């Protein structure tokens, strides 16, 4: 039967004191570690004889929140303590599901190290180690930042506490450590050293989903121990009684990869005078029962499985080319993702992945025909500073169908390769942009932005920037360039069509032009047109049996003023800017509908699947009933 630790035994995750007092208000010096061991309060022997480390039955992250036995009542608060709301261990798991993508979780832990640059950090190392106890892989993140004192480590392990108040830090929500560690593995240990107010301390904390589940806790309990290391030998810092301290230590030893206190303390040896080491173990498996993160495919990288890999199958050369581009590679290669994660090049800071430093990469540095467009976001009440949007052709343009934006927030990549234009259109091929958008707020997983009106406006602007850039530069690759008509009132837009009897002859396409995809919009100058200005006719191959392609509408080249009572979309009297804005709005609405259509299609598919399953179950049941009936008749 699992032992029920009481709140007084160990430090509770939501019982953090907000006091900045060096002693956290409750920390007192107690007998030395040696005397505790001598007096059998802390038993190294005990720790060494603990049972082999236990793991959860379910090791797949997406299923690890199931089958909780929720108690009908919560444990009463210990006498003398103020009642407070509890955080059930299930929440640790559900909170972590905000990270759909494991690399997004890794980025959070790197952010915490990067935020330590202001406290002297010069390096963060990410590595894979092997846990000797059970020969399993674990992830290690280690930085040489300011580290955490006993109060700081409690903030780190608590939900929603952030020490970051400055406008320059990436961290802001006080949640990243918890969501990211619990997304990567079932258990995480923190070792941190710091010097504050002339006192040097080292602390160890354990956030263990395995411990919480296996011992049936109904509250998130986080065992921690601290030492004063100002003198030669580490002195335990005790909050309550030596007994509490030893309870914490015993839980740490039982549920950690380390069997003795000596092994625990050894973890500080490579930390130096200040810094933090996070070890994540019992890494999650995927639904197929294999580790989600792969360490074997590349010795100096960490990889995620590529579901599209089609192992063994020969891929089209074009597909291979697209997959070797960083816009695809970053999804499966941590090294590729981290190389773009921070916009500005670090001056005195390195990210070392499995022993090899990660070279920073900004795709804008490779742009051909680069341009910077200033964008000044405006909200009803606030005027934000203008930001420069760098836009250009990637070096592989226009061959690769890549058209997107890398959007950063406070130096951190939030939306990698965001496609703002509809997929399938050749218009915009090879046009990529990079910008830092500090005026919009990242979502909690820091992989997307909140859908504010500023965000929607930015999206619309990026669409327009792509379109304008393409319009002005596509001639470089031999695409039809837009003609500026002499008389704007006689300008119209027609879909890209093969030559027809009464329109115009587009110039032949260059051989490398990608001919698949959506329609290319060309503008024609009517003053040069030789045909009748009343209607365009679809090319023969686009006509259906009625003579015209279903969605082909004759274009009236000289729009007449609408008849009285016409409530149609009247463009007469509107400025070009207004028409363009309206066009953009319609374009966005159209995209929304396409998205909705896809969603509805998905729902229909899953309902159909469900229906099939139910039908086959029904059939099976009918057979069973028949068999039973026959059995009964025979009896
Ligand atoms: N590597 C580290 N070095 C020093 N302090 C750290 C480190 N990692 C976490 N902390 C401390 O723990 C606190 C909580 O970290 P956490 O990542 O959960 O939140 P945050 O970084 O403040 O905000 P966000 O949720 O946006 O990431 C931080 O505010 C910081 O004080
Ligand atoms: Mg953080």
CSV table of C-alpha atoms in Angstrom, one decimal, residues 240-495:
chain,number,residue,atom,x,y,z
A,240,UNK,CA,10.9,22.0,10.0
A,241,UNK,CA,12.6,19.1,11.7
A,242,UNK,CA,15.5,16.9,10.7
A,243,UNK,CA,12.9,14.2,10.3
A,244,UNK,CA,11.2,16.2,7.5
A,245,UNK,CA,14.6,16.7,5.8
A,246,UNK,CA,15.2,12.9,5.9
A,247,UNK,CA,11.7,12.2,4.5
A,248,UNK,CA,12.5,14.5,1.6
A,249,UNK,CA,15.8,12.9,1.0
A,250,UNK,CA,14.4,9.4,1.1
A,251,UNK,CA,11.7,10.2,-1.4
A,252,UNK,CA,14.4,11.8,-3.6
A,253,UNK,CA,16.5,8.7,-3.5
A,254,UNK,CA,13.7,6.2,-3.9
A,255,UNK,CA,12.2,8.0,-7.0
A,256,UNK,CA,15.4,9.4,-8.6
A,257,UNK,CA,18.0,7.7,-10.8
A,258,UNK,CA,20.5,8.0,-7.8
A,259,UNK,CA,20.7,5.5,-5.0
A,260,UNK,CA,22.9,7.3,-2.4
A,261,UNK,CA,23.4,10.8,-1.1
A,262,UNK,CA,27.0,10.7,-2.4
A,263,UNK,CA,25.6,10.1,-5.9
A,264,UNK,CA,23.2,12.9,-5.5
A,265,UNK,CA,25.9,15.3,-4.4
A,266,UNK,CA,28.2,14.2,-7.2
A,267,UNK,CA,25.7,15.8,-9.6
A,268,UNK,CA,27.0,19.3,-8.4
A,269,UNK,CA,30.6,18.5,-9.3
A,270,UNK,CA,30.4,19.8,-12.9
A,271,UNK,CA,28.0,22.7,-12.1
A,272,UNK,CA,30.7,25.1,-10.8
A,273,UNK,CA,29.9,27.9,-8.4
A,274,UNK,CA,26.5,28.7,-10.0
A,275,UNK,CA,24.2,27.2,-12.5
A,276,UNK,CA,21.4,24.7,-13.0
A,277,UNK,CA,21.2,21.1,-14.2
A,278,UNK,CA,17.8,19.5,-15.1
A,279,UNK,CA,17.7,15.7,-15.6
A,280,UNK,CA,14.5,14.4,-17.3
A,281,UNK,CA,14.1,10.6,-17.1
A,282,UNK,CA,11.5,8.0,-17.8
A,283,UNK,CA,11.3,9.6,-21.2
A,284,UNK,CA,7.9,9.1,-22.8
A,285,UNK,CA,7.3,6.5,-25.5
A,286,UNK,CA,5.1,7.1,-28.5
A,287,UNK,CA,2.0,5.1,-29.3
A,288,UNK,CA,4.1,2.4,-30.9
A,289,UNK,CA,6.0,1.8,-27.7
A,290,UNK,CA,9.3,3.4,-28.9
A,291,UNK,CA,11.0,6.4,-27.5
A,292,UNK,CA,9.6,9.5,-29.0
A,293,UNK,CA,13.0,11.2,-29.1
A,294,UNK,CA,15.6,9.3,-31.1
A,295,UNK,CA,19.3,9.5,-30.1
A,296,UNK,CA,20.6,6.8,-32.4
A,297,UNK,CA,20.0,8.2,-35.9
A,298,UNK,CA,22.6,11.0,-35.4
A,299,UNK,CA,25.3,11.1,-32.7
A,300,UNK,CA,25.2,14.9,-32.5
A,301,UNK,CA,21.5,15.5,-32.9
A,302,UNK,CA,18.2,14.5,-31.3
A,303,UNK,CA,15.6,13.5,-33.8
A,304,UNK,CA,11.9,13.1,-33.9
A,305,UNK,CA,10.4,10.4,-36.0
A,306,UNK,CA,9.2,11.6,-39.5
A,307,UNK,CA,5.8,10.1,-40.1
A,308,UNK,CA,6.2,10.9,-43.8
A,309,UNK,CA,9.5,9.2,-44.2
A,310,UNK,CA,8.1,6.2,-46.1
A,311,UNK,CA,11.1,4.1,-45.2
A,312,UNK,CA,12.6,2.3,-48.1
A,313,UNK,CA,10.4,3.8,-50.7
A,314,UNK,CA,12.0,5.9,-53.4
A,315,UNK,CA,10.9,9.5,-53.3
A,316,UNK,CA,10.5,11.9,-56.1
A,317,UNK,CA,13.5,14.2,-56.5
A,318,UNK,CA,11.4,17.3,-55.9
A,319,UNK,CA,10.0,15.8,-52.7
A,320,UNK,CA,13.6,15.0,-51.5
A,321,UNK,CA,14.6,18.6,-52.3
A,322,UNK,CA,11.8,20.0,-50.2
A,323,UNK,CA,12.6,17.7,-47.3
A,324,UNK,CA,16.2,18.6,-47.3
A,325,UNK,CA,15.3,22.3,-46.8
A,326,UNK,CA,15.4,23.7,-43.3
A,327,UNK,CA,11.7,24.6,-43.5
A,328,UNK,CA,11.0,20.8,-43.4
A,329,UNK,CA,14.1,19.5,-41.5
A,330,UNK,CA,13.5,21.6,-38.4
A,331,UNK,CA,10.5,19.5,-37.5
A,332,UNK,CA,12.6,16.4,-37.0
A,333,UNK,CA,16.1,17.6,-36.3
A,334,UNK,CA,16.6,19.4,-33.0
A,335,UNK,CA,19.9,20.9,-34.3
A,336,UNK,CA,18.1,22.5,-37.2
A,337,UNK,CA,15.3,23.9,-35.0
A,338,UNK,CA,17.7,25.3,-32.4
A,339,UNK,CA,19.8,26.9,-35.1
A,340,UNK,CA,16.9,29.3,-35.8
A,341,UNK,CA,15.4,29.5,-32.4
A,342,UNK,CA,16.9,32.9,-31.5
A,343,UNK,CA,17.0,35.7,-33.9
A,344,UNK,CA,20.0,37.7,-32.8
A,345,UNK,CA,23.4,36.1,-32.9
A,346,UNK,CA,24.7,35.5,-29.4
A,347,UNK,CA,27.9,37.4,-28.5
A,348,UNK,CA,29.0,35.4,-25.6
A,349,UNK,CA,26.7,32.4,-25.3
A,350,UNK,CA,26.7,28.9,-26.8
A,351,UNK,CA,24.2,26.2,-27.2
A,352,UNK,CA,26.0,22.8,-27.2
A,353,UNK,CA,23.9,19.9,-28.4
A,354,UNK,CA,25.4,16.5,-27.6
A,355,UNK,CA,28.9,17.9,-27.4
A,356,UNK,CA,28.8,20.0,-30.6
A,357,UNK,CA,28.0,23.8,-30.6
A,358,UNK,CA,24.9,24.7,-32.6
A,359,UNK,CA,25.6,27.3,-35.4
A,360,UNK,CA,23.0,30.0,-35.4
A,361,UNK,CA,21.1,30.5,-38.7
A,362,UNK,CA,18.9,33.2,-40.0
A,363,UNK,CA,17.3,32.4,-43.3
A,364,UNK,CA,17.2,36.2,-44.1
A,365,UNK,CA,21.0,36.2,-44.3
A,366,UNK,CA,20.7,34.1,-47.5
A,367,UNK,CA,17.9,36.1,-49.2
A,368,UNK,CA,18.3,37.1,-52.8
A,369,UNK,CA,16.8,40.5,-53.6
A,370,UNK,CA,16.2,41.3,-49.9
A,371,UNK,CA,13.9,44.1,-48.9
A,372,UNK,CA,13.0,45.5,-45.5
A,373,UNK,CA,9.4,46.7,-45.2
A,374,UNK,CA,8.6,48.8,-42.1
A,375,UNK,CA,5.4,47.8,-40.4
A,376,UNK,CA,3.8,49.9,-37.7
A,377,UNK,CA,1.1,48.0,-35.8
A,378,UNK,CA,-1.8,50.1,-34.6
A,379,UNK,CA,-4.4,49.2,-32.0
A,380,UNK,CA,-7.3,51.3,-30.9
A,381,UNK,CA,-5.4,52.6,-27.8
A,382,UNK,CA,-1.8,51.9,-28.4
A,383,UNK,CA,0.7,52.8,-31.0
A,384,UNK,CA,3.6,50.4,-31.2
A,385,UNK,CA,7.1,50.9,-32.5
A,386,UNK,CA,7.6,50.0,-36.1
A,387,UNK,CA,9.3,46.7,-36.9
A,388,UNK,CA,11.2,45.8,-40.0
A,389,UNK,CA,10.0,42.8,-42.0
A,390,UNK,CA,12.8,41.3,-44.0
A,391,UNK,CA,11.5,39.6,-47.2
A,392,UNK,CA,13.3,38.1,-50.1
A,393,UNK,CA,13.7,35.0,-52.3
A,394,UNK,CA,15.4,32.0,-50.6
A,395,UNK,CA,18.4,30.7,-52.5
A,396,UNK,CA,16.4,27.8,-53.9
A,397,UNK,CA,13.7,30.1,-55.4
A,398,UNK,CA,11.6,29.6,-57.4
A,399,UNK,CA,12.0,25.9,-57.6
A,400,UNK,CA,10.9,25.0,-54.1
A,401,UNK,CA,7.2,25.6,-53.2
A,402,UNK,CA,8.1,27.4,-50.0
A,403,UNK,CA,6.4,30.7,-49.1
A,404,UNK,CA,6.3,31.6,-45.4
A,405,UNK,CA,7.4,33.8,-42.5
A,406,UNK,CA,9.5,33.1,-39.5
A,407,UNK,CA,7.9,35.2,-36.7
A,408,UNK,CA,9.9,35.9,-33.5
A,409,UNK,CA,8.8,37.4,-30.2
A,410,UNK,CA,11.4,38.9,-28.0
A,411,UNK,CA,14.1,37.2,-30.0
A,412,UNK,CA,12.5,33.7,-29.7
A,413,UNK,CA,11.1,31.9,-32.8
A,414,UNK,CA,7.3,31.4,-32.1
A,415,UNK,CA,6.0,30.5,-35.6
A,416,UNK,CA,8.5,28.8,-37.8
A,417,UNK,CA,7.8,28.9,-41.5
A,418,UNK,CA,4.2,30.2,-41.1
A,419,UNK,CA,2.3,29.8,-44.4
A,420,UNK,CA,0.2,32.9,-44.7
A,421,UNK,CA,-0.9,32.2,-48.2
A,422,UNK,CA,-3.0,29.3,-49.3
A,423,UNK,CA,-1.0,26.1,-50.0
A,424,UNK,CA,-1.0,25.0,-53.6
A,425,UNK,CA,-0.6,28.4,-55.2
A,426,UNK,CA,2.6,29.0,-57.2
A,427,UNK,CA,2.3,32.7,-56.6
A,428,UNK,CA,4.9,33.5,-54.0
A,429,UNK,CA,7.1,30.4,-54.5
A,430,UNK,CA,10.4,31.1,-52.8
A,431,UNK,CA,9.3,34.3,-51.0
A,432,UNK,CA,10.2,34.1,-47.4
A,433,UNK,CA,10.1,36.7,-44.6
A,434,UNK,CA,11.5,37.2,-41.1
A,435,UNK,CA,10.2,39.5,-38.4
A,436,UNK,CA,10.2,40.1,-34.7
A,437,UNK,CA,6.6,40.8,-33.6
A,438,UNK,CA,6.8,42.0,-30.0
A,439,UNK,CA,3.3,43.7,-30.2
A,440,UNK,CA,1.5,40.3,-30.2
A,441,UNK,CA,1.4,37.8,-27.4
A,442,UNK,CA,2.7,34.2,-27.7
A,443,UNK,CA,0.3,31.4,-26.8
A,444,UNK,CA,1.3,29.4,-23.7
A,445,UNK,CA,3.2,26.7,-25.6
A,446,UNK,CA,5.2,29.5,-27.4
A,447,UNK,CA,4.5,27.9,-30.7
A,448,UNK,CA,1.8,30.2,-31.9
A,449,UNK,CA,0.3,33.7,-31.2
A,450,UNK,CA,-2.9,34.6,-29.5
A,451,UNK,CA,-5.6,35.4,-32.0
A,452,UNK,CA,-5.9,39.2,-31.3
A,453,UNK,CA,-7.0,41.8,-33.8
A,454,UNK,CA,-3.3,42.9,-34.1
A,455,UNK,CA,-2.4,39.3,-35.1
A,456,UNK,CA,-5.1,39.2,-37.7
A,457,UNK,CA,-4.0,42.5,-39.1
A,458,UNK,CA,-0.4,41.3,-39.3
A,459,UNK,CA,-1.6,38.1,-41.1
A,460,UNK,CA,-3.4,40.2,-43.7
A,461,UNK,CA,-0.4,42.5,-44.1
A,462,UNK,CA,2.0,39.5,-44.6
A,463,UNK,CA,-0.3,38.2,-47.3
A,464,UNK,CA,-0.1,41.5,-49.0
A,465,UNK,CA,3.6,41.7,-48.6
A,466,UNK,CA,4.0,38.3,-50.2
A,467,UNK,CA,1.7,39.2,-53.1
A,468,UNK,CA,3.4,42.6,-53.7
A,469,UNK,CA,6.9,41.2,-53.5
A,470,UNK,CA,6.0,38.4,-55.9
A,471,UNK,CA,4.4,40.9,-58.3
A,472,UNK,CA,7.5,43.1,-58.3
A,473,UNK,CA,10.1,40.4,-58.5
A,474,UNK,CA,8.7,37.3,-60.2
A,475,UNK,CA,10.0,38.6,-63.6
A,476,UNK,CA,13.5,37.7,-62.3
A,477,UNK,CA,12.6,34.1,-62.8
A,478,UNK,CA,10.8,34.8,-66.1
A,479,UNK,CA,7.3,34.9,-64.8
A,480,UNK,CA,4.9,37.3,-66.3
A,481,UNK,CA,5.4,40.7,-64.7
A,482,UNK,CA,2.5,42.9,-63.8
A,483,UNK,CA,1.9,45.8,-66.3
A,484,UNK,CA,0.9,49.1,-64.8
A,485,UNK,CA,-2.0,50.2,-67.0
A,486,UNK,CA,-2.0,53.7,-68.4
A,487,UNK,CA,-5.6,54.1,-67.4
A,488,UNK,CA,-6.5,52.4,-64.1
A,489,UNK,CA,-10.2,52.5,-64.7
A,490,UNK,CA,-9.7,50.1,-67.6
A,491,UNK,CA,-7.8,47.5,-65.5
A,492,UNK,CA,-9.1,44.1,-64.6
A,493,UNK,CA,-7.9,40.8,-63.4
A,494,UNK,CA,-8.4,37.5,-65.2
A,495,UNK,CA,-7.5,34.0,-64.2
